[in-house]
Short mmCIF file of C-alpha atoms in Angstrom, two decimals:
data_model
loop_
_atom_site.label_atom_id
_atom_site.label_comp_id
_atom_site.label_asym_id
_atom_site.label_seq_id
_atom_site.Cartn_x
_atom_site.Cartn_y
_atom_site.Cartn_z
CA MET A 48 0.00 0.00 0.00
CA LYS A 49 2.79 2.37 0.92
CA ASP A 50 4.33 1.91 -2.52
CA ALA A 51 1.04 2.81 -4.18
CA LEU A 52 0.75 5.95 -2.03
CA LEU A 53 4.32 7.01 -2.77
CA ALA A 54 3.80 6.40 -6.49
CA ALA A 55 0.70 8.59 -6.36
CA LEU A 56 2.59 11.34 -4.53
CA ARG A 57 5.30 11.20 -7.21
CA GLU A 58 2.68 12.29 -9.74
CA ILE A 59 2.02 15.57 -7.92
CA LYS A 60 4.41 18.25 -9.05
CA ASP A 61 5.01 21.59 -7.36
CA PRO A 62 3.57 23.98 -9.97
CA GLU A 63 6.35 26.51 -9.47
CA VAL A 64 9.51 24.43 -9.06
CA GLY A 65 8.44 21.58 -11.35
CA LEU A 66 9.54 18.74 -9.03
CA ASN A 67 7.23 16.15 -7.52
CA VAL A 68 6.46 16.63 -3.84
CA LEU A 69 8.51 13.60 -2.75
CA ASP A 70 11.69 14.57 -4.56
CA LEU A 71 11.22 18.18 -3.48
CA GLY A 72 11.31 16.89 0.10
CA LEU A 73 7.92 18.23 1.15
CA VAL A 74 6.61 14.93 2.55
CA TYR A 75 7.78 14.25 6.09
CA ARG A 76 5.72 11.16 6.79
CA VAL A 77 3.06 8.90 5.23
CA ASP A 78 0.96 6.57 7.41
CA PHE A 79 -1.91 4.36 6.39
CA ASP A 80 -4.63 3.05 8.69
CA ARG A 81 -5.76 -0.09 6.90
CA GLU A 82 -8.93 -0.52 8.98
CA LYS A 83 -10.26 2.95 8.28
CA GLY A 84 -8.66 3.29 4.85
CA ALA A 85 -7.19 6.56 6.12
CA VAL A 86 -3.97 8.18 4.98
CA LEU A 87 -2.21 10.53 7.39
CA LEU A 88 0.26 12.74 5.62
CA LYS A 89 2.75 15.05 7.33
CA LEU A 90 3.64 17.67 4.79
CA THR A 91 5.59 20.89 4.69
CA LEU A 92 5.84 23.72 2.14
CA THR A 93 8.90 25.52 0.84
CA THR A 94 7.73 28.47 2.93
CA PRO A 95 4.75 28.96 5.28
CA ALA A 96 3.72 31.77 2.89
CA CYS A 97 3.78 29.46 -0.13
CA PRO A 98 1.16 30.89 -2.51
CA MET A 99 0.54 27.47 -4.03
CA GLY A 100 0.05 25.74 -0.67
CA GLU A 101 -3.71 25.27 -0.71
CA ALA A 102 -3.74 24.07 -4.32
CA LEU A 103 -0.93 21.63 -3.62
CA VAL A 104 -2.66 20.14 -0.58
CA ALA A 105 -5.95 19.83 -2.47
CA GLY A 106 -4.20 18.17 -5.43
CA ILE A 107 -2.44 15.68 -3.16
CA ARG A 108 -5.72 14.82 -1.48
CA ARG A 109 -7.49 14.31 -4.82
CA ARG A 110 -4.75 12.04 -6.11
CA LEU A 111 -4.48 9.93 -2.95
CA LEU A 112 -8.23 9.41 -2.85
CA GLN A 113 -7.93 7.71 -6.23
CA VAL A 114 -5.63 5.03 -4.76
CA GLU A 115 -7.55 1.82 -4.22
CA GLY A 116 -8.44 1.30 -0.57
CA VAL A 117 -8.09 4.94 0.44
CA GLU A 118 -11.28 6.37 1.93
CA GLU A 119 -9.93 9.34 3.79
CA VAL A 120 -6.90 11.64 3.58
CA ARG A 121 -5.72 13.75 6.48
CA VAL A 122 -3.02 16.30 5.75
CA GLU A 123 -1.10 17.80 8.62
CA LEU A 124 1.02 20.79 7.66
CA VAL A 125 4.21 21.10 9.67
CA PHE A 126 6.88 23.78 9.52
CA ASP A 127 9.19 22.37 12.16
CA PRO A 128 11.71 21.46 10.94
CA PRO A 129 11.38 24.03 8.17
CA TRP A 130 11.97 23.02 4.59
CA THR A 131 15.41 23.82 3.14
CA PRO A 132 16.84 23.05 -0.32
CA GLU A 133 18.95 20.29 1.29
CA ARG A 134 15.75 18.24 1.54
CA ILE A 135 15.64 17.80 -2.25
CA THR A 136 16.52 14.19 -3.07
CA PRO A 137 19.40 13.24 -5.40
CA GLN A 138 16.75 12.29 -7.98
CA GLY A 139 15.21 15.73 -7.53
CA ARG A 140 18.57 17.40 -8.07
CA ALA A 141 19.09 15.37 -11.22
CA GLU A 142 15.65 16.44 -12.43
CA LEU A 143 16.47 20.08 -11.74
CA ASP A 144 19.63 19.60 -13.80
CA ARG A 145 17.56 18.15 -16.61
CA LEU A 146 15.19 21.12 -16.43
CA GLY A 147 18.16 23.46 -16.77
CA ARG A 148 18.11 24.42 -13.13
CA PRO A 149 21.28 22.85 -11.74
CA ALA A 150 21.33 22.73 -7.98
CA GLY A 151 23.65 25.22 -6.32
CA MET B 273 -12.40 13.45 3.78
CA SER B 274 -11.18 16.26 5.98
CA GLY B 275 -11.04 19.89 4.92
CA VAL B 276 -8.07 21.94 3.81
CA PRO B 277 -5.64 22.50 6.67
CA GLY B 278 -5.99 25.88 8.34
CA GLY B 279 -3.34 28.58 8.32
CA LEU B 280 -2.57 28.28 4.63
CA SER B 281 -1.63 31.69 3.36
CA SER B 282 -3.12 31.12 -0.08
CA SER B 283 -6.56 30.71 1.49
CA ASN B 284 -6.35 34.40 2.47
CA ALA B 285 -5.95 35.55 -1.13
CA PRO B 286 -8.48 38.10 -2.44
CA SER B 287 -10.84 37.41 -5.34
CA PHE B 288 -9.35 36.74 -8.77
CA ARG B 289 -11.47 39.51 -10.31
CA LEU B 290 -10.25 42.23 -7.92
CA VAL B 291 -6.57 41.67 -8.67
CA GLN B 292 -7.12 41.05 -12.39
CA THR B 293 -9.10 44.27 -12.80
CA HIS B 294 -6.20 46.23 -11.31
CA PHE B 295 -3.82 44.48 -13.71
CA LEU B 296 -6.10 45.06 -16.69
CA VAL B 297 -6.29 48.79 -15.95
CA GLY B 298 -2.48 48.86 -15.64
CA ILE B 299 -1.89 46.94 -18.87
CA LEU B 300 -4.24 49.27 -20.76
CA GLY B 301 -2.42 52.20 -19.15
CA PHE B 302 0.90 50.78 -20.39
CA LEU B 303 -0.48 50.60 -23.96
CA VAL B 304 -1.98 54.09 -23.84
CA PHE B 305 1.22 55.55 -22.39
CA SER B 306 3.45 53.92 -25.01
CA PHE B 307 1.12 55.08 -27.80
CA LEU B 308 1.20 58.66 -26.48
CA LEU B 309 4.99 58.41 -26.18
CA VAL B 310 5.27 57.60 -29.89
CA LEU B 311 3.08 60.60 -30.71
CA LYS B 312 5.00 62.97 -28.46
CA ALA B 313 8.54 61.58 -28.24
CA ASP B 314 9.88 65.05 -29.00
CA SER B 315 8.47 66.31 -25.70
CA LEU B 316 11.32 64.51 -23.92
CA GLN B 317 13.49 67.55 -24.45
CA GLY B 318 14.08 70.79 -22.60
CA HIS B 319 12.93 71.48 -19.05
CA PHE B 320 10.88 68.81 -17.30
CA PHE B 321 8.05 71.21 -16.42
CA GLN B 322 6.02 71.23 -19.62
CA PRO B 323 2.38 70.20 -20.10
CA VAL B 324 2.77 67.20 -22.40
CA LEU B 325 5.61 65.79 -20.33
CA LEU B 326 3.57 66.18 -17.13
CA GLY B 327 0.63 64.48 -18.85
CA LEU B 328 2.84 61.63 -20.07
CA THR B 329 4.46 61.16 -16.66
CA HIS B 330 1.12 61.00 -14.87
CA THR B 331 -0.29 58.59 -17.47
CA CYS B 332 2.73 56.36 -16.92
CA VAL B 333 2.77 56.49 -13.13
CA LEU B 334 -0.94 56.69 -12.32
CA LEU B 335 -2.48 54.55 -15.05
CA TRP B 336 0.30 51.99 -15.68
CA PHE B 337 2.48 51.61 -12.56
CA LEU B 338 0.02 52.36 -9.79
CA PRO B 339 -2.88 49.98 -10.62
CA ILE B 340 -0.44 47.12 -11.13
CA ALA B 341 1.48 47.88 -7.93
CA GLN B 342 -1.80 48.12 -6.02
CA GLY B 343 -3.14 44.89 -7.50
CA ALA B 344 0.10 43.07 -6.74
CA LEU B 345 0.02 44.29 -3.14
CA LEU B 346 -3.59 43.17 -2.74
CA GLN B 347 -2.53 39.72 -3.87
CA LEU B 348 0.80 39.46 -2.08
CA VAL B 349 0.09 41.04 1.31
CA PRO B 350 -2.48 38.37 2.31
CA VAL B 351 -0.21 35.59 1.05
CA LEU B 352 3.00 36.86 2.60
CA PHE B 353 1.56 37.99 5.94
CA GLN B 354 -1.23 35.41 6.27
CA VAL B 355 -4.05 37.88 6.74
CA ARG B 356 -7.19 38.62 4.74
CA ILE B 357 -7.65 41.98 3.00
CA ARG B 358 -9.65 44.08 5.45
CA SER B 359 -12.29 45.06 2.90
CA GLU B 360 -12.46 44.04 -0.76
CA GLY B 361 -15.34 46.49 -1.26
CA THR B 362 -13.09 49.37 -0.18
CA ALA B 363 -10.42 48.15 -2.60
CA TRP B 364 -12.94 48.32 -5.47
CA ILE B 365 -14.02 51.84 -4.49
CA ALA B 366 -10.38 52.93 -4.19
CA LEU B 367 -9.70 51.59 -7.70
CA ALA B 368 -12.67 53.52 -9.13
CA PHE B 369 -11.44 56.75 -7.52
CA LEU B 370 -7.91 56.05 -8.72
CA PHE B 371 -9.04 55.51 -12.30
CA LEU B 372 -11.27 58.58 -12.43
CA GLY B 373 -8.80 60.84 -10.64
CA ALA B 374 -5.77 59.62 -12.60
CA SER B 375 -7.52 60.01 -15.97
CA GLY B 376 -8.63 63.51 -15.02
CA MET B 377 -5.15 64.46 -13.81
CA ALA B 378 -3.36 63.14 -16.89
CA GLY B 379 -5.87 64.78 -19.23
CA HIS B 380 -5.79 68.19 -17.53
CA LEU B 381 -2.00 68.21 -17.37
CA TRP B 382 -1.67 67.09 -21.00
CA ILE B 383 -3.60 70.14 -22.24
CA TYR B 384 -2.48 72.23 -19.27
CA GLU B 385 -6.02 73.10 -18.27
CA THR B 386 -5.65 74.34 -14.72
CA HIS B 387 -9.25 75.19 -13.84
CA TRP B 388 -11.08 73.50 -10.93
CA GLY B 389 -11.13 70.17 -12.78
CA LEU B 390 -7.45 69.63 -12.04
CA PRO B 391 -7.62 69.88 -8.22
CA PHE B 392 -10.95 68.03 -8.32
CA SER B 393 -9.27 65.12 -10.17
CA ALA B 394 -6.33 65.28 -7.76
CA ALA B 395 -8.76 65.15 -4.82
CA LEU B 396 -10.52 62.08 -6.27
CA LEU B 397 -7.14 60.43 -6.72
CA ALA B 398 -5.96 61.35 -3.22
CA LEU B 399 -9.21 60.01 -1.77
CA GLY B 400 -8.76 56.74 -3.66
CA LEU B 401 -5.18 56.43 -2.42
CA LEU B 402 -6.22 57.24 1.14
CA LEU B 403 -8.88 54.52 1.08
CA TYR B 404 -6.42 52.06 -0.42
CA VAL B 405 -3.68 52.81 2.11
CA LEU B 406 -6.02 52.70 5.12
CA ASN B 407 -7.42 49.38 3.89
CA LEU B 408 -3.95 47.88 3.55
CA LEU B 409 -2.71 49.27 6.86
CA ALA B 410 -5.80 47.81 8.56
CA THR B 411 -4.96 44.52 6.86
CA LEU B 412 -1.32 44.62 7.93
CA SER B 413 -2.27 45.53 11.50
CA ARG B 414 -3.57 41.98 11.85
CA ALA B 415 -0.29 40.40 10.78
CA THR B 416 1.41 38.56 13.61
CA SER B 417 4.92 39.54 12.54
CA LEU B 418 6.52 41.96 10.13
CA ASP B 419 9.83 41.24 8.46
CA LEU B 420 12.05 43.31 6.17
CA THR B 421 9.45 43.15 3.39
CA GLY B 422 6.66 44.18 5.76
CA VAL B 423 8.39 47.33 6.98
CA HIS B 424 9.20 48.26 3.38
CA VAL B 425 5.52 47.95 2.46
CA ILE B 426 4.37 50.05 5.42
CA ALA B 427 6.95 52.77 4.77
CA ALA B 428 6.05 52.75 1.07
CA LEU B 429 2.37 53.28 1.92
CA PHE B 430 3.21 56.29 4.11
CA HIS B 431 5.32 57.77 1.31
CA LEU B 432 2.42 57.19 -1.09
CA LEU B 433 0.11 59.20 1.16
CA LEU B 434 2.66 62.00 1.42
CA ALA B 435 3.15 61.99 -2.36
CA ALA B 436 -0.62 62.12 -2.89
CA GLY B 437 -0.94 65.02 -0.40
CA LEU B 438 1.78 67.01 -2.12
CA GLY B 439 0.28 66.17 -5.53
CA LEU B 440 -3.07 67.55 -4.38
CA ALA B 441 -1.34 70.69 -3.08
CA LEU B 442 0.47 71.14 -6.40
CA ALA B 443 -2.71 70.70 -8.43
CA TRP B 444 -4.51 73.20 -6.19
CA ASN B 445 -1.59 75.60 -6.52
CA LEU B 446 -1.84 75.55 -10.31
CA TRP B 447 -5.53 76.47 -10.06
CA ASN B 448 -5.31 78.86 -7.15
CA PRO B 449 -1.73 79.65 -6.09
CA PHE B 450 -1.21 79.34 -2.33
CA LEU B 451 2.15 77.61 -1.83
CA LEU B 452 4.73 79.83 -0.22
CA GLY B 453 7.66 77.86 -1.59
CA ASP B 454 8.79 77.29 -5.16
CA HIS B 455 6.27 75.13 -7.07
CA LEU B 456 9.07 73.25 -8.87
CA GLU B 457 10.85 72.36 -5.62
CA VAL B 458 7.60 70.95 -4.21
CA LEU B 459 7.19 69.05 -7.49
CA LYS B 460 10.64 67.49 -7.01
CA ALA B 461 9.68 66.43 -3.47
CA HIS B 462 6.45 64.93 -4.85
CA ALA B 463 8.30 63.04 -7.60
CA HIS B 464 10.93 61.63 -5.22
CA LEU B 465 8.30 60.56 -2.70
CA ALA B 466 6.36 58.76 -5.42
CA GLY B 467 9.32 57.32 -7.32
CA LEU B 468 11.69 56.34 -4.56
CA GLY B 469 9.48 56.55 -1.49
CA PHE B 470 6.58 54.50 -2.75
CA PHE B 471 7.69 52.52 -5.81
CA GLY B 472 11.33 52.26 -4.75
CA LEU B 473 10.69 50.92 -1.26
CA LEU B 474 7.87 48.71 -2.47
CA VAL B 475 10.02 47.17 -5.19
CA MET B 476 12.95 46.66 -2.82
CA GLY B 477 10.85 44.98 -0.16
CA MET B 478 9.02 42.77 -2.60
CA VAL B 479 12.13 41.78 -4.56
CA TYR B 480 13.77 40.37 -1.43
CA ARG B 481 10.76 38.14 -0.77
CA MET B 482 10.12 37.18 -4.39
CA LEU B 483 13.75 36.11 -4.88
CA GLU B 484 13.59 34.01 -1.74
CA MET B 485 10.28 32.38 -2.65
CA PHE B 486 10.62 31.81 -6.38
CA LEU B 487 14.34 31.16 -6.71
CA LEU B 488 14.65 29.30 -3.39
CA ALA B 489 17.29 31.67 -2.06
CA TYR B 490 17.58 30.70 1.58
CA LYS B 491 19.86 31.45 4.51
CA VAL B 492 20.77 34.97 3.41
CA ARG B 493 21.10 37.47 6.25
CA PRO B 494 19.05 40.62 5.57
CA THR B 495 21.72 43.01 6.90
CA PHE B 496 22.19 44.94 3.66
CA GLY B 497 18.44 45.08 3.17
CA TRP B 498 18.05 46.83 6.54
CA VAL B 499 20.91 49.23 5.76
CA SER B 500 19.22 50.05 2.48
CA PHE B 501 15.85 50.58 4.17
CA LEU B 502 17.23 52.93 6.82
CA ALA B 503 19.40 54.88 4.38
CA ALA B 504 16.55 55.26 1.86
CA ASN B 505 14.14 56.62 4.48
CA LEU B 506 16.74 58.93 6.00
CA GLY B 507 17.75 60.18 2.55
CA LEU B 508 14.16 60.83 1.55
CA CYS B 509 13.42 62.71 4.79
CA VAL B 510 16.48 64.92 4.34
CA LEU B 511 15.67 65.60 0.69
CA LEU B 512 12.07 66.36 1.60
CA VAL B 513 13.20 69.01 4.10
CA ASP B 514 15.65 70.30 1.51
CA PHE B 515 13.05 70.59 -1.27
CA LEU B 516 10.24 71.99 0.87
CA PHE B 517 12.05 74.39 3.17
CA GLY B 518 14.64 76.02 0.96
CA ARG B 519 17.62 74.41 -0.70
CA ALA B 520 20.79 73.97 1.32
CA PRO B 521 23.71 72.34 -0.53
CA PHE B 522 24.81 70.29 2.49
CA LEU B 523 21.29 68.88 2.93
CA THR B 524 21.09 67.97 -0.75
CA ALA B 525 24.47 66.25 -0.49
CA ILE B 526 23.50 64.32 2.65
CA GLY B 527 20.14 63.25 1.21
CA ALA B 528 21.60 62.20 -2.14
CA SER B 529 24.46 60.33 -0.42
CA CYS B 530 21.99 58.41 1.74
CA LEU B 531 20.03 57.40 -1.35
CA VAL B 532 23.20 56.22 -3.11
CA VAL B 533 24.09 54.14 -0.01
CA ALA B 534 20.54 52.73 -0.02
CA ILE B 535 20.76 51.75 -3.67
CA LEU B 536 24.20 50.14 -3.27
CA ALA B 537 23.08 48.21 -0.18
CA PHE B 538 19.93 47.05 -2.01
CA THR B 539 22.08 45.88 -4.91
CA ALA B 540 24.37 44.01 -2.52
CA GLN B 541 21.39 42.27 -0.87
CA VAL B 542 20.04 41.24 -4.28
CA VAL B 543 23.45 39.91 -5.33
CA PHE B 544 23.71 37.82 -2.14
CA LEU B 545 20.23 36.43 -2.70
CA LEU B 546 21.00 35.60 -6.32
CA ARG B 547 24.23 33.86 -5.34
CA ALA B 548 22.38 31.78 -2.75
CA ARG B 549 19.53 30.78 -5.04
CA PHE B 550 18.92 27.11 -5.58
CA ARG B 551 17.23 27.52 -8.95
CA ARG B 552 19.89 28.64 -11.37
CA ASN B 553 17.79 29.13 -14.46
CA LEU B 554 16.47 32.69 -14.84
CA GLU B 555 13.49 33.36 -17.12
CA ALA B 556 12.40 36.67 -18.67
CA ALA B 557 10.76 37.74 -15.40
CA TRP B 558 14.15 37.75 -13.70
CA TRP B 559 15.92 39.36 -16.65
CA HIS B 560 13.57 42.31 -16.12
CA SER B 561 14.34 42.33 -12.40
CA LEU B 562 18.09 42.38 -13.06
CA ALA B 563 17.59 45.13 -15.64
CA SER B 564 15.60 47.02 -13.03
CA VAL B 565 18.53 46.93 -10.60
CA PHE B 566 20.82 48.07 -13.42
CA TRP B 567 18.56 51.06 -14.17
CA LEU B 568 18.43 51.97 -10.51
CA LEU B 569 22.23 52.16 -10.49
CA VAL B 570 22.13 54.24 -13.69
CA ALA B 571 19.59 56.58 -12.07
CA ALA B 572 21.85 56.92 -9.01
CA ALA B 573 24.83 57.80 -11.22
CA GLU B 574 22.80 60.29 -13.26
CA GLY B 575 21.29 61.81 -10.12
CA ALA B 576 24.76 62.27 -8.65
CA ALA B 577 25.98 63.75 -11.95
CA LEU B 578 23.32 66.47 -11.68
CA PHE B 579 25.51 68.04 -8.98
CA LEU B 580 28.57 68.23 -11.23
CA PRO B 581 29.87 71.77 -11.49
CA GLY B 582 30.02 73.35 -14.92
CA LEU B 583 26.90 71.73 -16.39
CA ASP B 584 25.16 74.20 -18.67
CA ARG B 585 21.39 74.57 -18.54
CA ALA B 586 20.69 72.41 -21.61
CA ALA B 587 22.95 69.58 -20.40
CA HIS B 588 21.40 69.77 -16.93
CA ASP B 589 17.87 69.49 -18.41
CA ARG B 590 18.84 66.50 -20.56
CA LEU B 591 20.52 64.78 -17.63
CA ALA B 592 17.49 65.42 -15.42
CA LEU B 593 15.22 63.78 -17.99
CA ALA B 594 17.62 60.84 -18.39
CA TYR B 595 17.58 60.47 -14.57
CA ALA B 596 13.78 60.39 -14.59
CA VAL B 597 13.67 57.87 -17.47
CA ALA B 598 16.15 55.56 -15.70
CA ALA B 599 14.32 55.82 -12.36
CA PHE B 600 10.76 55.51 -13.63
CA LEU B 601 10.76 53.60 -16.94
CA GLY B 602 13.97 51.67 -16.26
CA PHE B 603 13.75 50.80 -12.58
CA VAL B 604 10.00 50.75 -11.91
CA GLY B 605 8.83 49.86 -15.45
CA SER B 606 11.17 46.88 -15.81
CA ILE B 607 10.35 45.39 -12.43
CA ILE B 608 6.61 45.81 -12.97
CA VAL B 609 6.73 44.01 -16.32
CA GLY B 610 8.99 41.30 -14.92
CA GLN B 611 6.96 40.58 -11.83
CA LEU B 612 3.72 40.44 -13.82
CA TYR B 613 5.37 37.65 -15.82
CA LYS B 614 5.52 35.73 -12.53
CA ILE B 615 2.25 36.82 -10.93
CA VAL B 616 -0.19 36.56 -13.86
CA PRO B 617 0.67 32.93 -14.82
CA PHE B 618 0.53 32.02 -11.14
CA LEU B 619 -2.95 33.56 -10.72
CA VAL B 620 -4.31 32.01 -13.92
CA TRP B 621 -2.87 28.63 -12.94
CA LEU B 622 -4.39 28.91 -9.48
CA GLU B 623 -7.81 29.93 -10.81
CA ARG B 624 -8.15 27.60 -13.77
CA PHE B 625 -5.62 24.76 -13.56
CA SER B 626 -5.25 24.00 -9.87
CA PRO B 627 -8.66 22.24 -9.61
CA TYR B 628 -7.23 19.58 -11.95
CA LEU B 629 -4.03 18.98 -9.98
CA GLY B 630 -4.04 15.33 -8.99
CA LEU B 631 -6.67 14.45 -11.58
CA LYS B 632 -4.78 14.87 -14.84
CA GLU B 633 -1.53 16.14 -16.33
CA ILE B 634 -1.45 19.96 -16.27
CA PRO B 635 1.28 22.48 -17.11
CA ALA B 636 3.33 24.27 -14.47
CA ALA B 637 2.50 27.94 -13.83
CA GLY B 638 5.61 29.16 -15.62
CA ASP B 639 4.75 27.11 -18.72
CA LEU B 640 1.69 29.29 -19.36
CA LEU B 641 3.84 32.28 -20.36
CA PRO B 642 4.96 32.23 -24.03
CA ARG B 643 8.71 32.09 -23.54
CA ASP B 644 9.89 33.46 -26.92
CA LEU B 645 7.50 36.38 -26.86
CA SER B 646 8.41 37.38 -23.31
CA GLU B 647 12.12 37.18 -24.13
CA TRP B 648 11.76 39.31 -27.27
CA GLN B 649 9.67 41.75 -25.29
CA TRP B 650 12.56 42.12 -22.85
CA VAL B 651 14.96 42.81 -25.72
CA ALA B 652 12.67 45.46 -27.23
CA MET B 653 12.04 47.19 -23.89
CA GLN B 654 15.66 47.28 -22.80
CA THR B 655 16.77 48.43 -26.27
CA ALA B 656 14.24 51.26 -26.04
CA LEU B 657 15.51 52.27 -22.59
CA LEU B 658 19.11 52.33 -23.78
CA GLN B 659 18.07 54.39 -26.81
CA PHE B 660 16.18 56.86 -24.59
CA THR B 661 19.22 57.22 -22.36
CA LEU B 662 21.65 57.76 -25.23
CA ALA B 663 19.26 60.13 -27.01
CA LEU B 664 18.86 62.25 -23.89
CA LEU B 665 22.49 62.26 -22.81
CA LEU B 666 23.80 62.99 -26.31
CA GLY B 667 20.92 65.22 -27.44
CA LEU B 668 19.74 63.10 -30.41
CA PRO B 669 16.03 63.83 -31.12
CA TRP B 670 15.80 61.27 -33.96
CA LEU B 671 16.86 58.52 -31.54
CA LEU B 672 14.07 59.54 -29.15
CA SER B 673 11.48 58.73 -31.83
CA MET B 674 13.09 55.37 -32.54
CA ALA B 675 13.21 54.58 -28.83
CA ALA B 676 9.52 55.41 -28.49
CA VAL B 677 8.68 52.99 -31.32
CA PHE B 678 10.73 50.21 -29.71
CA PHE B 679 9.03 50.94 -26.41
CA ALA B 680 5.57 50.74 -28.00
CA VAL B 681 6.51 47.42 -29.65
CA SER B 682 7.59 46.12 -26.26
CA ALA B 683 4.26 47.23 -24.74
CA LEU B 684 2.34 45.41 -27.47
CA ALA B 685 4.48 42.29 -27.02
CA PHE B 686 3.91 42.43 -23.27
CA ALA B 687 0.13 42.75 -23.72
CA ALA B 688 0.19 39.85 -26.20
CA ALA B 689 2.26 37.63 -23.87
CA VAL B 690 0.09 38.34 -20.84
CA GLY B 691 -3.07 38.12 -22.98
CA ARG B 692 -2.07 34.63 -24.08
CA VAL B 693 -1.65 33.63 -20.45
CA TYR B 694 -5.19 34.86 -19.72
CA LEU B 695 -6.51 32.76 -22.62
CA CYS B 696 -4.91 29.54 -21.29
CA ARG B 697 -7.42 26.91 -20.22
CA PRO B 698 -6.95 23.30 -19.14
#
């Protein structure tokens, strides 16, 4: 189940940076309650004032609800620890390179 | 399914229509101004106090710059400071007053008709600005914390009120003279309050935050930003006293020096942010922002050169106009065009594409902007600005006309690029 959830999250791209939310390092934790069919997601944003935040959370929720067995999605936004560019995965850095945005 | 988590700044954003109407007025103002500039390019010669030039300047500042700056603030303040706009209704009323007052002002100045209609238009405009500023200050009063950007915005709003007050006094003085001081010195105070006090501080404050947010420029200490903020406000206060209460060379020198320090410190802060950015690729929006910093430095150099001894009257007038072109069209115009290239695609994406995120493949916000067109627009606009500068500094009237044509082409390209973004649908 976890693999299916992570695969779904990989399909959601940050509309500004162009990376998916996993490789961008926005997802802190994914839990699944099999009995209730509930996903609990701990998520951060690149900044608490992220103008895309609400759209991103709504998009994640829509996508996860399409995963078989998921009945409910709870998103908890956390800003401690705050996001930093170091959270971008090596795959994310490679993708930024491919997009012409080599990581500093 | 639970609801959207609370505390998200984007949920505080004002209505799409409110911000877009401000932008639409500003884009139309840009087109009208550039068209008038082609018709009257030859007015960019001689002393700055001439009817057509005053009409052009007020068309540019009040009908192009101001609606866009106000719309951008209405969008960004709630997002950045996580508060709702105090009253959207007041923002609509303020926009109506702004449009009516600004059109009346520009028209009266263009034909130099100084009857009661001029101060009446100025009063409408001042009322609109007062409503707008009070609305935003009431909004900001609910913010839990204010950073470097926040204090820039608040200071800019105070300077805007002062500029509007002096503008009203100047308009009244043309109809019914009452000012004890020199009208032209008060006009200089008004122009510096509007150009550097409002637009300058607003641009500086917003640029810091936009660079951080969009280019992922983290862990940069804001020291130079604070130095710039303090020096800019000190310099403006000193110059204000100098302009309004009789010129004293030492005050002029202190005020101008403070502004140069402010501009250099701002540039240093921007350089540090750019060096720390995680996203290396810079699109047309950021080319405009870099050009804007360049023109601010040019304006500082030209402003300082105005104090050179031995300048004859004609050279002084040309240099003064080149200074105004660099400060207004170069610095403010470039940044306004550039930041709209970021904000408009973002708003259109949020309004029309975001409901499909997670359901189907959709483009990123930046992909909505036609890249080639926006890049060519940058080339045309910056070429025009360089031509204006050379034409003014070297006294080449034929080059002024060519520059105006390039500038109008850039305005059309900008309207086409942004128009295509507005037409994008999923």
